[in-house]
Short mmCIF file of C-alpha atoms (C1' of nucleotides) in Angstrom, two decimals:
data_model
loop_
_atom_site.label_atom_id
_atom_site.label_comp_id
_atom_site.label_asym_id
_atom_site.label_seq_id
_atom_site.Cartn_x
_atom_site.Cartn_y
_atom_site.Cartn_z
CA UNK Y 579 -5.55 0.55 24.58
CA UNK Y 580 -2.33 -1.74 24.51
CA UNK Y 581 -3.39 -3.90 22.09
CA UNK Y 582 -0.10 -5.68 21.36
CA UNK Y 583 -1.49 -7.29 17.96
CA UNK Y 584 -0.18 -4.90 15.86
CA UNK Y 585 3.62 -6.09 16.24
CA UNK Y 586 4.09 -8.88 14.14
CA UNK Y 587 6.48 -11.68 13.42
CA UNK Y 588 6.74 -13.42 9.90
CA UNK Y 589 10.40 -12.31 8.89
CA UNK Y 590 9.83 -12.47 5.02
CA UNK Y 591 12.72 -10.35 3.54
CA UNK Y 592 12.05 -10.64 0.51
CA UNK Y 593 15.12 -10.23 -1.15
CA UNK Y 594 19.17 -9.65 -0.07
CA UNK Y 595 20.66 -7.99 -3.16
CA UNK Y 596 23.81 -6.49 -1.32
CA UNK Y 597 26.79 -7.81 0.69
CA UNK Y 598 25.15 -7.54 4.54
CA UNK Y 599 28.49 -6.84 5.65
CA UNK Y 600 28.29 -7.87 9.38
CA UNK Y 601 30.74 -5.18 10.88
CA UNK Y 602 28.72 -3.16 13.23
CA UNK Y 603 30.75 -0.08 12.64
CA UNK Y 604 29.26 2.35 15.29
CA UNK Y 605 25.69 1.59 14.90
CA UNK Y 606 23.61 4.89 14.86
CA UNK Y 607 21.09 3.91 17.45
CA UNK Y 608 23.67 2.70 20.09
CA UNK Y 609 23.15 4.01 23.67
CA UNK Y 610 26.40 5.58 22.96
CA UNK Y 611 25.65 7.06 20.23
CA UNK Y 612 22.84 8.64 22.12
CA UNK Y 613 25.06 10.60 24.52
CA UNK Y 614 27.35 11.71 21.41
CA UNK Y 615 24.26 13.30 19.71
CA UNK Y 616 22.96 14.93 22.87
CA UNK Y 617 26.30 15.89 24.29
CA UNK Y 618 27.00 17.86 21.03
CA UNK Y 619 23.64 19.58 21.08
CA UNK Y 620 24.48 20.71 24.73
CA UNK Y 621 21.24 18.72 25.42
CA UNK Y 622 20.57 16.40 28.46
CA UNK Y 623 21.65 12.80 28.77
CA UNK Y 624 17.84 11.46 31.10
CA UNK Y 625 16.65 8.13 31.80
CA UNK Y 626 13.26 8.77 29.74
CA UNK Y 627 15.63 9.11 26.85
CA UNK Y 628 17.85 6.19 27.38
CA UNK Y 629 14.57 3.98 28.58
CA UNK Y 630 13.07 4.92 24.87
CA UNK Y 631 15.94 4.32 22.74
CA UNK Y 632 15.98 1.09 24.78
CA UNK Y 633 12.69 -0.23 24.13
CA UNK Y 634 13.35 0.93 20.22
CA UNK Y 635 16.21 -1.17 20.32
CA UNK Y 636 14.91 -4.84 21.77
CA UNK Y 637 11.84 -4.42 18.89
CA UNK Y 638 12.41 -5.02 15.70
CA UNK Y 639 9.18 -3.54 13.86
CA UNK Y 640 7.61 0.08 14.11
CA UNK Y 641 6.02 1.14 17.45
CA UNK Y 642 3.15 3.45 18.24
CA UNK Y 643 3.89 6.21 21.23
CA UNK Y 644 1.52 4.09 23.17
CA UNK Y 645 3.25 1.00 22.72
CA UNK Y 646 6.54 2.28 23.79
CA UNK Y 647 4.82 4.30 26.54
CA UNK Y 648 3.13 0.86 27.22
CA UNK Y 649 6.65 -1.18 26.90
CA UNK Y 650 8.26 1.28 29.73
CA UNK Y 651 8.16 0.56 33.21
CA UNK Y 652 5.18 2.31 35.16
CA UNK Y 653 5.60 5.86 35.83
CA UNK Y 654 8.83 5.90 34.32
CA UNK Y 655 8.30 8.72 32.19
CA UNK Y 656 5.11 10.48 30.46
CA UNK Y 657 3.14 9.90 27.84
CA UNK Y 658 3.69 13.72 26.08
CA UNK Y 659 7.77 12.72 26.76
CA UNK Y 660 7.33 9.58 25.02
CA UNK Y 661 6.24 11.87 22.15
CA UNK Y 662 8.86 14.89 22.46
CA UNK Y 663 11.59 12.57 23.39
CA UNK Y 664 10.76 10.30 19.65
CA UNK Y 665 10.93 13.94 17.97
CA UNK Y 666 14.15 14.40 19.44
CA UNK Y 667 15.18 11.02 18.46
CA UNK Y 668 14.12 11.53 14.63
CA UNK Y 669 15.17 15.12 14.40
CA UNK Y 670 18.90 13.38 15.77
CA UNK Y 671 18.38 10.91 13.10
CA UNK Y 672 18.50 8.17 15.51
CA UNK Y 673 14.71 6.77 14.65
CA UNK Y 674 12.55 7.02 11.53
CA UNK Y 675 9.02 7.88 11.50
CA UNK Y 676 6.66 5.75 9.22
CA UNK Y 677 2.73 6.33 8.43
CA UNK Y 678 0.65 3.54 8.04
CA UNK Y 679 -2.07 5.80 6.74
CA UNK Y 680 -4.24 4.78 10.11
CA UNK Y 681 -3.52 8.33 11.74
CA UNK Y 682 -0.83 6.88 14.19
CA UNK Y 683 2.99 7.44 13.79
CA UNK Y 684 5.32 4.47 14.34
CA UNK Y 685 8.67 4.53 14.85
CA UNK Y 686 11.91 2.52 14.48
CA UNK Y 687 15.36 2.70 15.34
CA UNK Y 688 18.18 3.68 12.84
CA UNK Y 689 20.71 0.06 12.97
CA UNK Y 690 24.01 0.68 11.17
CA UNK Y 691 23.97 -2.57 9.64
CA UNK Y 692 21.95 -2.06 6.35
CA UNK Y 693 19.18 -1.30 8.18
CA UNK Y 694 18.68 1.72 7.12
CA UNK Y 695 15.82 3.25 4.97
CA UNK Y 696 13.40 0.42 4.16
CA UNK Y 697 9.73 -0.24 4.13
CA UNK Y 698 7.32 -2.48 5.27
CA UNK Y 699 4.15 -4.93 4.23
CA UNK Y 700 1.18 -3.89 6.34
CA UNK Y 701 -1.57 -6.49 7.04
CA UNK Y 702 -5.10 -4.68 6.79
CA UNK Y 703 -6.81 -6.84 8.58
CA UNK Y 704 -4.33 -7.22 11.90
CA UNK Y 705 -2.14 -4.72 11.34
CA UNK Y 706 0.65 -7.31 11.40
CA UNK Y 707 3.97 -6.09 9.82
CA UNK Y 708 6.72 -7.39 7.55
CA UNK Y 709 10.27 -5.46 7.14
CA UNK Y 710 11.03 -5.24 3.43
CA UNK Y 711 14.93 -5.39 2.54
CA UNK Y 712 16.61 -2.24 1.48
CA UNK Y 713 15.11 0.47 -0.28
CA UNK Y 714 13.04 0.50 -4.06
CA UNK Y 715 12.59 3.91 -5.18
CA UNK Y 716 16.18 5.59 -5.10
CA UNK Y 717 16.32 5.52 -8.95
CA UNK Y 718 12.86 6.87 -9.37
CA UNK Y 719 13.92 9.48 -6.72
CA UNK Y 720 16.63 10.88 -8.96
CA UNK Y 721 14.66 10.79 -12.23
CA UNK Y 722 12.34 12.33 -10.57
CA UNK Y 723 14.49 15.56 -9.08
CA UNK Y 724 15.89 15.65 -12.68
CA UNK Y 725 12.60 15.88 -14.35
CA UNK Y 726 10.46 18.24 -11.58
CA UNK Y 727 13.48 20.52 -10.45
CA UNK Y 728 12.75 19.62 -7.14
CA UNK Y 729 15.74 19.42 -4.31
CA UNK Y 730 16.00 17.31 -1.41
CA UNK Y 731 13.55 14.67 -2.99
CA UNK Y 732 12.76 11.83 -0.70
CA UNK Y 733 9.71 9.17 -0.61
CA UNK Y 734 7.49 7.07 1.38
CA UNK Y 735 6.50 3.76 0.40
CA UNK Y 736 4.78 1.26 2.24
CA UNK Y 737 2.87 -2.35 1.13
CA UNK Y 738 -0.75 -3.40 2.57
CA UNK Y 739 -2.39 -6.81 2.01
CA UNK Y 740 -3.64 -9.56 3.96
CA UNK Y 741 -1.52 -12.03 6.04
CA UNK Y 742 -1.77 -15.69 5.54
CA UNK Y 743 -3.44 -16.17 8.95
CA UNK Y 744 -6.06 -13.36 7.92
CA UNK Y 745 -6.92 -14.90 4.60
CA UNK Y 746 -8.12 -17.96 6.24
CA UNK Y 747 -10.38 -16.08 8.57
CA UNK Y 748 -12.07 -14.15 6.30
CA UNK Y 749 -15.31 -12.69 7.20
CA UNK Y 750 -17.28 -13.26 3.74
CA UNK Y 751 -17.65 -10.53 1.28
CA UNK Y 752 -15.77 -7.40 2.17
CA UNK Y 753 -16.96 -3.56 1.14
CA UNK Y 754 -20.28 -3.78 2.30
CA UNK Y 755 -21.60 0.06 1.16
CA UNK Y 756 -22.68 1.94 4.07
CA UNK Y 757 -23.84 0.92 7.09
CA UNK Y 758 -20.08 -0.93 7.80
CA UNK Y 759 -18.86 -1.40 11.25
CA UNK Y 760 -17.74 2.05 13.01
CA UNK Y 761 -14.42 3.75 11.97
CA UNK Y 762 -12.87 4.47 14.91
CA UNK Y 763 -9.31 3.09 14.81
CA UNK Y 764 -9.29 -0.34 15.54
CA UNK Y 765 -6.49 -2.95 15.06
CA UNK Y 766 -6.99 -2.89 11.12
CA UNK Y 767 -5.55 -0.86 8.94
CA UNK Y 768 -7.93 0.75 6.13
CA UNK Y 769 -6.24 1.31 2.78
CA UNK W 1175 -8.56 27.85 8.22
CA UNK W 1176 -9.08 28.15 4.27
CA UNK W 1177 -5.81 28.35 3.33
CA UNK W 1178 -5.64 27.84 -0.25
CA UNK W 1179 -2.32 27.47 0.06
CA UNK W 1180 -1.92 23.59 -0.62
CA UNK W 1181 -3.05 23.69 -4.22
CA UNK W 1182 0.01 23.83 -6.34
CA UNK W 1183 0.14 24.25 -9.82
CA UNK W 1184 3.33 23.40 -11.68
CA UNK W 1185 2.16 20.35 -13.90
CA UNK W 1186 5.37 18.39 -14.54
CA UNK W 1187 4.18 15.01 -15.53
CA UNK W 1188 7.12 13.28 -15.79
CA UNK W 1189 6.88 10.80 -18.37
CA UNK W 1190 4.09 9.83 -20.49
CA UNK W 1191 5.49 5.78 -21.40
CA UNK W 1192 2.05 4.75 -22.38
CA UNK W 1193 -0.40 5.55 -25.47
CA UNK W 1194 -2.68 8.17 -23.59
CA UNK W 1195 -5.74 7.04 -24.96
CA UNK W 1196 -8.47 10.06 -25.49
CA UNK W 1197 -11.23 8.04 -26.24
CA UNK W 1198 -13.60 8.88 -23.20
CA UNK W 1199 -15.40 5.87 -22.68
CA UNK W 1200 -17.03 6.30 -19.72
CA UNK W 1201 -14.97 7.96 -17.21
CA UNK W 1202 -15.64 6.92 -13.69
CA UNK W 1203 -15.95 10.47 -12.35
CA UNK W 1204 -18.46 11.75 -14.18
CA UNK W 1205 -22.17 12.72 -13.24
CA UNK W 1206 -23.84 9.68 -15.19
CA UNK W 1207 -21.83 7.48 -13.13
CA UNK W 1208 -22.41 8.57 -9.61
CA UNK W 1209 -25.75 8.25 -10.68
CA UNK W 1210 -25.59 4.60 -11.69
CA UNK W 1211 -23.11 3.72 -8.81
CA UNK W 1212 -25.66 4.86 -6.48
CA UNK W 1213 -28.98 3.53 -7.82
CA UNK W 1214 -27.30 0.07 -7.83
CA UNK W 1215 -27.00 0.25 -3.89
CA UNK W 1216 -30.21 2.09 -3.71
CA UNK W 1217 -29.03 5.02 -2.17
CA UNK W 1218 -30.07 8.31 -2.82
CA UNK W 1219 -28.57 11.02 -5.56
CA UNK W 1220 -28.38 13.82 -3.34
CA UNK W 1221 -27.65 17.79 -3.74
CA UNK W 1222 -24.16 17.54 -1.12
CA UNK W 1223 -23.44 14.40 -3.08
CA UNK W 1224 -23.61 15.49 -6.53
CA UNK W 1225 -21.97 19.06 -5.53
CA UNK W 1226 -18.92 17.25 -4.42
CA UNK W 1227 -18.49 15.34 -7.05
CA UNK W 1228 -18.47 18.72 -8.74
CA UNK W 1229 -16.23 20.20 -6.75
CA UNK W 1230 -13.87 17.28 -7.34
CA UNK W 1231 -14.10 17.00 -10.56
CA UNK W 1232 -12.84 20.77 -11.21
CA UNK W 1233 -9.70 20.47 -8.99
CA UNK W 1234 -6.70 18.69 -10.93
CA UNK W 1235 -5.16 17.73 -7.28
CA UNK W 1236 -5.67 16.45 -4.07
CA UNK W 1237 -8.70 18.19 -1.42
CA UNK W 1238 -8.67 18.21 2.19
CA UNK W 1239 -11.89 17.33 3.08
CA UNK W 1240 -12.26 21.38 4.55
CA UNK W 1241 -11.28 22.57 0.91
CA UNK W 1242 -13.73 20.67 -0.55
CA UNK W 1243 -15.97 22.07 1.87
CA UNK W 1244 -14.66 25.44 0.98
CA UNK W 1245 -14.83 25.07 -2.42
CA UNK W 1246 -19.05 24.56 -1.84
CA UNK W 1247 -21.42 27.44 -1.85
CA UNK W 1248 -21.75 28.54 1.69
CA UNK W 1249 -24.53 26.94 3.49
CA UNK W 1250 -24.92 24.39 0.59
CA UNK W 1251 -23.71 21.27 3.58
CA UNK W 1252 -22.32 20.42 6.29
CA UNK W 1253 -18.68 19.84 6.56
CA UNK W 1254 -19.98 16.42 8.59
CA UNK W 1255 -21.76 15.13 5.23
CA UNK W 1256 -18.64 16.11 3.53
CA UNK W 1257 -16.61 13.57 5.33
CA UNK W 1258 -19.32 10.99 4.97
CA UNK W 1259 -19.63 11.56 1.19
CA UNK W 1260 -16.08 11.10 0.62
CA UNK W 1261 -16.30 8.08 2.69
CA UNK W 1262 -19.08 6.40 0.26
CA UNK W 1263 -17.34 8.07 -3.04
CA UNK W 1264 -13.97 6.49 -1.73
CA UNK W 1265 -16.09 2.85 -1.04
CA UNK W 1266 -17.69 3.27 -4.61
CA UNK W 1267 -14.36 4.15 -6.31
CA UNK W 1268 -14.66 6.94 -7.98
CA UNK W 1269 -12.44 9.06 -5.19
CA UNK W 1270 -9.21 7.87 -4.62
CA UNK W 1271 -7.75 9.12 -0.91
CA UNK W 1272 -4.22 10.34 -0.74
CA UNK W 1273 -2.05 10.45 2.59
CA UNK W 1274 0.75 12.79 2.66
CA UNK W 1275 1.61 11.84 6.09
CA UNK W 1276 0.53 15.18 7.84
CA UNK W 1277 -2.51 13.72 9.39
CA UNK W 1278 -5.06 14.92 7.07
CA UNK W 1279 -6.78 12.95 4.44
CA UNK W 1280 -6.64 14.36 0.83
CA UNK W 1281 -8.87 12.97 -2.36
CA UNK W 1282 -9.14 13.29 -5.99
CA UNK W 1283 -11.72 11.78 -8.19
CA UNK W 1284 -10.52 9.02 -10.49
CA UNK W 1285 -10.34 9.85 -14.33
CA UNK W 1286 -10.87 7.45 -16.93
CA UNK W 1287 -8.40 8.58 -18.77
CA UNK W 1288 -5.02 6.96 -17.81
CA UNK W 1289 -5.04 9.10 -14.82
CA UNK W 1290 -5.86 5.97 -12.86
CA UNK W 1291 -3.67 4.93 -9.87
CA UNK W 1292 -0.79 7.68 -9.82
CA UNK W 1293 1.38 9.35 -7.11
CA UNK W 1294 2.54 12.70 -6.17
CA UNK W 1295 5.33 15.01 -5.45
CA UNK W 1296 4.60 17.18 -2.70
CA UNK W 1297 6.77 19.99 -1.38
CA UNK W 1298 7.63 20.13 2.10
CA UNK W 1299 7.63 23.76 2.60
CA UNK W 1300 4.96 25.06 0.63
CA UNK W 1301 2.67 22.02 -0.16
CA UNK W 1302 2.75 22.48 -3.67
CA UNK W 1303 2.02 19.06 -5.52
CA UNK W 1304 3.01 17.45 -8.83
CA UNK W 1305 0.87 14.83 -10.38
CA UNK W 1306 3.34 12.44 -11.41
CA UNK W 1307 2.10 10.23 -14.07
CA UNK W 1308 1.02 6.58 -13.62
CA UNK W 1309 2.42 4.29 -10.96
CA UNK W 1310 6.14 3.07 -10.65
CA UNK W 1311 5.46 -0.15 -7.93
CA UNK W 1312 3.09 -2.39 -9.99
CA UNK W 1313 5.69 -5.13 -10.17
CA UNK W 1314 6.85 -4.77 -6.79
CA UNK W 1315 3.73 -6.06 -5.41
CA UNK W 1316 3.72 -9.02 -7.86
CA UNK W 1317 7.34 -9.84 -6.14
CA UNK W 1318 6.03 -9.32 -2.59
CA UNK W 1319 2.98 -11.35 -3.16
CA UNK W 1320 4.77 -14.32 -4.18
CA UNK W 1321 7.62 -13.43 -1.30
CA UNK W 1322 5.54 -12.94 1.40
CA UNK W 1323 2.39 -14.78 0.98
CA UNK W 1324 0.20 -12.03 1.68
CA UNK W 1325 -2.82 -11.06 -1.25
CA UNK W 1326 -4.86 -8.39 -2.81
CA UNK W 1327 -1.16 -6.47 -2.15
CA UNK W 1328 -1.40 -2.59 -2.84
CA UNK W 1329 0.82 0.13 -2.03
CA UNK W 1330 1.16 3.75 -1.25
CA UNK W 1331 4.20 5.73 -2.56
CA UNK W 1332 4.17 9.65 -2.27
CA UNK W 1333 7.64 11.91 -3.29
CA UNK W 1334 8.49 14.85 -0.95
CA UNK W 1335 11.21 17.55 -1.71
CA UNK W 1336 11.63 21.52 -1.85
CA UNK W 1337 10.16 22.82 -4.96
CA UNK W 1338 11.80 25.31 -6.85
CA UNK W 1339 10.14 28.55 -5.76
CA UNK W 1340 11.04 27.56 -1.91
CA UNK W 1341 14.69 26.69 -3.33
CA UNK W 1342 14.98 30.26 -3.03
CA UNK W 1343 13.51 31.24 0.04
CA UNK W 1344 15.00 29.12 2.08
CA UNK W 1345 16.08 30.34 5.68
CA UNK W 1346 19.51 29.35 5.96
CA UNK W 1347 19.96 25.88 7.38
CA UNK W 1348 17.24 24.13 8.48
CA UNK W 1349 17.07 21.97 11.69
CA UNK W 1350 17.66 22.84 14.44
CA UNK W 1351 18.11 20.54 17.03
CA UNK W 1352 15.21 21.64 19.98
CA UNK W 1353 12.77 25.01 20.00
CA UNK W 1354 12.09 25.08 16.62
CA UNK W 1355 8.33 26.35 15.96
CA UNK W 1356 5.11 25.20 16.40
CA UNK W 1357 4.44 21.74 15.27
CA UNK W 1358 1.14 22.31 14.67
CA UNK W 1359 0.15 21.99 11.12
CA UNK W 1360 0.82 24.36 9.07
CA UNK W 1361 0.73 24.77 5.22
CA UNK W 1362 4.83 22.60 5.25
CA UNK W 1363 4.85 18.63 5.18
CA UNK W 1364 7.44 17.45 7.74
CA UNK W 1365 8.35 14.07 6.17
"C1'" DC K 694 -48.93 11.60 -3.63
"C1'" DC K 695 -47.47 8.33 0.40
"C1'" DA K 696 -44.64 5.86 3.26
"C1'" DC K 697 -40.32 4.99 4.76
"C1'" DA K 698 -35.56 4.17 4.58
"C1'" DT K 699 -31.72 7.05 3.69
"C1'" DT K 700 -29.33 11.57 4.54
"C1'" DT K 701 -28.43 15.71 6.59
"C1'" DG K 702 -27.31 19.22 10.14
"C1'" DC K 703 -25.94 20.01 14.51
"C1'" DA K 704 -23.36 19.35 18.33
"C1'" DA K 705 -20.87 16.44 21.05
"C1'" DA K 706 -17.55 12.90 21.48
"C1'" DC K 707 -13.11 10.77 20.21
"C1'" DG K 708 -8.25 9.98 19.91
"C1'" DG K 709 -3.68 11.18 18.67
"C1'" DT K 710 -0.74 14.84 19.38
"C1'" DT K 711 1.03 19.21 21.09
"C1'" DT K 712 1.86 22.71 24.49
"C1'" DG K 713 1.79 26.05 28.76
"C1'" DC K 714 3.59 26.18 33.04
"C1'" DG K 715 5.49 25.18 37.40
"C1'" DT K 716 8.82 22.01 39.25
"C1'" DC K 717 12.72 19.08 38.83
"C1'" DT K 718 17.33 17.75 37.30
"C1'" DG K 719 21.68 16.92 34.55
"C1'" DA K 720 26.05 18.78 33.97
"C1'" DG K 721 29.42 22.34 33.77
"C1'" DC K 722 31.88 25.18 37.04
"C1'" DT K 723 34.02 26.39 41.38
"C1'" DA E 214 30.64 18.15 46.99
"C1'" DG E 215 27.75 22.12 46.26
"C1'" DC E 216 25.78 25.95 43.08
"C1'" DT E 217 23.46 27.36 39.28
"C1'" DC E 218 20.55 27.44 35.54
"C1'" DA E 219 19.17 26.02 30.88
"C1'" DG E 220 16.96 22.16 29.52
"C1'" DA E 221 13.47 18.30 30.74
"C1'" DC E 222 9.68 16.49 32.88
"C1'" DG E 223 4.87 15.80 34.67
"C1'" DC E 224 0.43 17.19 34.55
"C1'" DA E 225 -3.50 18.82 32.57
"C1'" DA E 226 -5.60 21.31 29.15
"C1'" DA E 227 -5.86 22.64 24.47
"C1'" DC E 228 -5.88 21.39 19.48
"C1'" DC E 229 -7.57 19.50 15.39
"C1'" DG E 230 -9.09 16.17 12.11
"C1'" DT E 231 -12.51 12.94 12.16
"C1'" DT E 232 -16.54 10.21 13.58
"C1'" DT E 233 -21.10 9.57 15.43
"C1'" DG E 234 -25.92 9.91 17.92
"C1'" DC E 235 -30.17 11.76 17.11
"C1'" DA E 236 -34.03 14.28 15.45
"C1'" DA E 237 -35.56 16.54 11.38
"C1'" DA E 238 -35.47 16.78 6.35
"C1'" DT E 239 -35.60 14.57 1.84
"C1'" DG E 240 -35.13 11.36 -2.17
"C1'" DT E 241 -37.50 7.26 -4.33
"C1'" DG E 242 -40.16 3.30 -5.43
"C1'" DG E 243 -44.85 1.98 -5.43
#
DNA sequence: CCACATTTGCAAACGGTTTGCGTCTGAGCT
DNA sequence: AGCTCAGACGCAAACCGTTTGCAAATGTGG
């Protein structure tokens, strides 16, 4: 169950094509930014809430449900919170959802500081994960509502491949035919 | 259940930058080849198999494993060996498996003919989907090879916006910020 | 036509996610 | 501070796509 492999290290941005401007004016996923949001929704300021955004905020790659759940203290809140407080959170625009394709959502906190919509490297074989710099597909995004007369066009993009440390302990010939090891979710990531 | 909902129409293929071949030489879809692909492993060529390759190879987008199984003569298999078949057609390589990010797998066969690795442009409220032609990443996974150190690099990249028809029909402002309905699936894409 | 490994159908299990409902609580008001 | 009540929570059950165990059916090479 709380398999922590799947958050990784390896900081690789790959690239860092625009000023980073280091003023943190009013990052989005501040706890006080929190109590704006909910405050304006006439919604309720709670401890599960803060104790989420929390744990979002002291990791810096995409978490499961579980793992949060897993990362709060015991009986601090409920699992099926954990998951209606993280769709409060994204519909707030305080946290992004990302699909790894594996049938699990992950999530990350919003920072102000250029931060904002990126996408990641995925490691098949241990599920270990790289934050990619800044965005790719904003151009294609607008040639594309131009050409489809679609509105509102937005994309997901992420990278899979194998980690150093997995290429090294690579178990032969992958893409056996049948007969493979069982599908269940495991700490890979199938692409 | 069967809603047939999900398959669009609207072919808008937004550029065609490359010299469209027509020569058919040997497409991997086709009967022949599931044929070959399958002797070579010495595994059988069986009715289910063959049937939803068929299937496949008459739908220009994306099937749900169920709409596949729709799409068979009642009786003809088991939605169980439908899953499984796609499995083995996806290890073979003649499927390719699509992920919209609503939890349920799609596939489409691959076509020789320069409709090889592609992506899509999927409408959030409807489901509709666009083939858009050829891929748009290739040399962003050269870059993040050499960045990051990871190999065999691939990538998924779907587009998601309102498509014209639900331009229309769209119920005043959208979000709101608790109680909205059911998040159950439905025939929408929440991205 | 036989023998046997591969497949299938069926039903049950699985796992992530959502939800119904009764109880609890944050926050505005007095 | 205390009241009040819509909004949240905890718990457990339901959902739904997917996978799998097993016995029976079937394709294939010899």
């Amino acid at each position: 169950m709380t398999t922590p492999k799947s958050t990784g290290n390896t900081s690789c941005h790959t690239h860092c094509t625009h000023g980073h401007s280091h003023d943190s004016a009013r990052a989005p996923g501040e706890p006080r930014d929190l109590r704006d949001h909910l405050r304006r929704e006439s919604l309720r300021v709670t401890g599960p809430r803060q104790a989420i955004l929390a744990v979002l905020q002291e990791h810096p790659h995409p978490l499961t449900n579980k793992e949060i759940f897993a990362a709060l203290r015991p009986g601090q809140c409920d699992l099926a919170t954990v998951y209606r407080s993280l769709h409060l959170l994204e519909d707030m625009g305080l946290v992004t959802r990302f699909d790894f394709g594996d049938g699990v959502a992950r999530f990350e906190i919003i920072r102000g500081d250029a931060r904002g919509h990126h996408h990641h490297l995925v490691c098949t074989s241990c599920a270990t994960i790289v934050e990619l710099e800044d965005c790719l597909a904003r151009e294609w995004e607008e040639r594309i509502t131009r050409d489809s007369g679609f509105k509102e066009v937005t994309h997901k993009l992420e990278f899979f491949g194998l980690c150093p440390t997995c290429q090294d302990a690579k178990p032969g010939t992958r893409r056996q035919p049948q007969k493979r090891a069982t599908r269940r979710r495991g700490p890979s990531i199938s692409v």
